[in-house]
């Protein structure tokens, strides 16, 4: 998967994956269980993170699902 490629190419110290679908998070946990990654259920409109919580972000297949951006 794309997530595995990114994780292997860029050795991040801490990775967080977010998806609004609990089913997709469950599938991702199955495929990414060997990696140090926290997968959570959340809404991109209301991110559950403090400002400047991350050094880098990656957005994949998200914008097309948003009504406005």
mmCIF file of C-alpha atoms in Angstrom:
data_model
loop_
_atom_site.group_PDB
_atom_site.id
_atom_site.type_symbol
_atom_site.label_atom_id
_atom_site.label_comp_id
_atom_site.label_asym_id
_atom_site.label_seq_id
_atom_site.Cartn_x
_atom_site.Cartn_y
_atom_site.Cartn_z
ATOM 1 C CA UNK A 1 0.000 0.000 0.000
ATOM 2 C CA UNK A 2 0.974 3.639 -0.293
ATOM 3 C CA UNK A 3 1.238 3.914 3.491
ATOM 4 C CA UNK A 4 3.806 1.105 3.633
ATOM 5 C CA UNK A 5 5.859 2.727 0.862
ATOM 6 C CA UNK A 6 5.952 6.054 2.678
ATOM 7 C CA UNK A 7 6.796 4.474 6.025
ATOM 8 C CA UNK A 8 9.668 2.518 4.494
ATOM 9 C CA UNK A 9 11.036 5.509 2.550
ATOM 10 C CA UNK A 10 10.810 8.074 5.345
ATOM 11 C CA UNK A 11 11.856 6.842 8.795
ATOM 12 C CA UNK A 12 9.484 8.933 10.911
ATOM 13 C CA UNK A 13 9.636 8.696 14.681
ATOM 14 C CA UNK A 14 5.883 8.850 15.207
ATOM 15 C CA UNK A 15 3.116 8.379 12.658
ATOM 16 C CA UNK A 16 -0.598 9.028 13.029
ATOM 17 C CA UNK A 17 -3.181 7.876 10.503
ATOM 18 C CA UNK A 18 -6.691 9.335 10.564
ATOM 19 C CA UNK A 19 -9.836 8.148 8.811
ATOM 20 C CA UNK A 20 -13.497 8.901 9.394
ATOM 21 C CA UNK A 21 -14.444 5.271 8.713
ATOM 22 C CA UNK A 22 -14.006 2.799 11.560
ATOM 23 C CA UNK A 23 -14.036 -0.021 8.979
ATOM 24 C CA UNK A 24 -11.089 1.515 7.068
ATOM 25 C CA UNK A 25 -9.162 2.045 10.309
ATOM 26 C CA UNK A 26 -9.724 -1.623 11.190
ATOM 27 C CA UNK A 27 -8.402 -2.731 7.779
ATOM 28 C CA UNK A 28 -5.404 -0.396 8.019
ATOM 29 C CA UNK A 29 -4.521 -1.749 11.476
ATOM 30 C CA UNK A 30 -4.436 -5.235 9.989
ATOM 31 C CA UNK A 31 -2.031 -4.252 7.199
ATOM 32 C CA UNK A 32 0.143 -1.852 9.181
ATOM 33 C CA UNK A 33 0.474 -3.846 12.400
ATOM 34 C CA UNK A 34 4.241 -4.295 11.967
ATOM 35 C CA UNK A 35 4.818 -0.523 11.856
ATOM 36 C CA UNK A 36 4.865 2.029 14.654
ATOM 37 C CA UNK A 37 1.751 3.940 13.670
ATOM 38 C CA UNK A 38 -1.252 5.128 15.617
ATOM 39 C CA UNK A 39 -4.496 4.833 13.649
ATOM 40 C CA UNK A 40 -7.479 6.805 14.838
ATOM 41 C CA UNK A 41 -11.014 7.555 13.749
ATOM 42 C CA UNK A 42 -11.594 11.244 13.145
ATOM 43 C CA UNK A 43 -13.051 13.937 10.916
ATOM 44 C CA UNK A 44 -10.690 16.056 8.811
ATOM 45 C CA UNK A 45 -12.956 19.069 9.450
ATOM 46 C CA UNK A 46 -12.345 18.758 13.208
ATOM 47 C CA UNK A 47 -8.853 17.379 13.677
ATOM 48 C CA UNK A 48 -8.230 16.179 17.240
ATOM 49 C CA UNK A 49 -4.684 17.579 17.425
ATOM 50 C CA UNK A 50 -3.213 20.710 18.933
ATOM 51 C CA UNK A 51 -1.817 23.366 16.608
ATOM 52 C CA UNK A 52 1.700 22.578 15.338
ATOM 53 C CA UNK A 53 1.494 19.012 16.663
ATOM 54 C CA UNK A 54 3.270 17.576 13.608
ATOM 55 C CA UNK A 55 6.445 18.372 11.702
ATOM 56 C CA UNK A 56 5.011 17.083 8.420
ATOM 57 C CA UNK A 57 1.667 15.969 7.038
ATOM 58 C CA UNK A 58 0.630 13.861 4.082
ATOM 59 C CA UNK A 59 -2.855 13.935 2.617
ATOM 60 C CA UNK A 60 -3.928 11.131 0.307
ATOM 61 C CA UNK A 61 -7.327 10.855 -1.369
ATOM 62 C CA UNK A 62 -8.954 13.335 0.990
ATOM 63 C CA UNK A 63 -9.630 16.563 -0.851
ATOM 64 C CA UNK A 64 -11.934 14.995 -3.414
ATOM 65 C CA UNK A 65 -14.300 13.979 -0.603
ATOM 66 C CA UNK A 66 -14.597 17.452 0.935
ATOM 67 C CA UNK A 67 -17.509 19.686 0.013
ATOM 68 C CA UNK A 68 -15.359 22.782 0.377
ATOM 69 C CA UNK A 69 -11.630 23.268 0.826
#
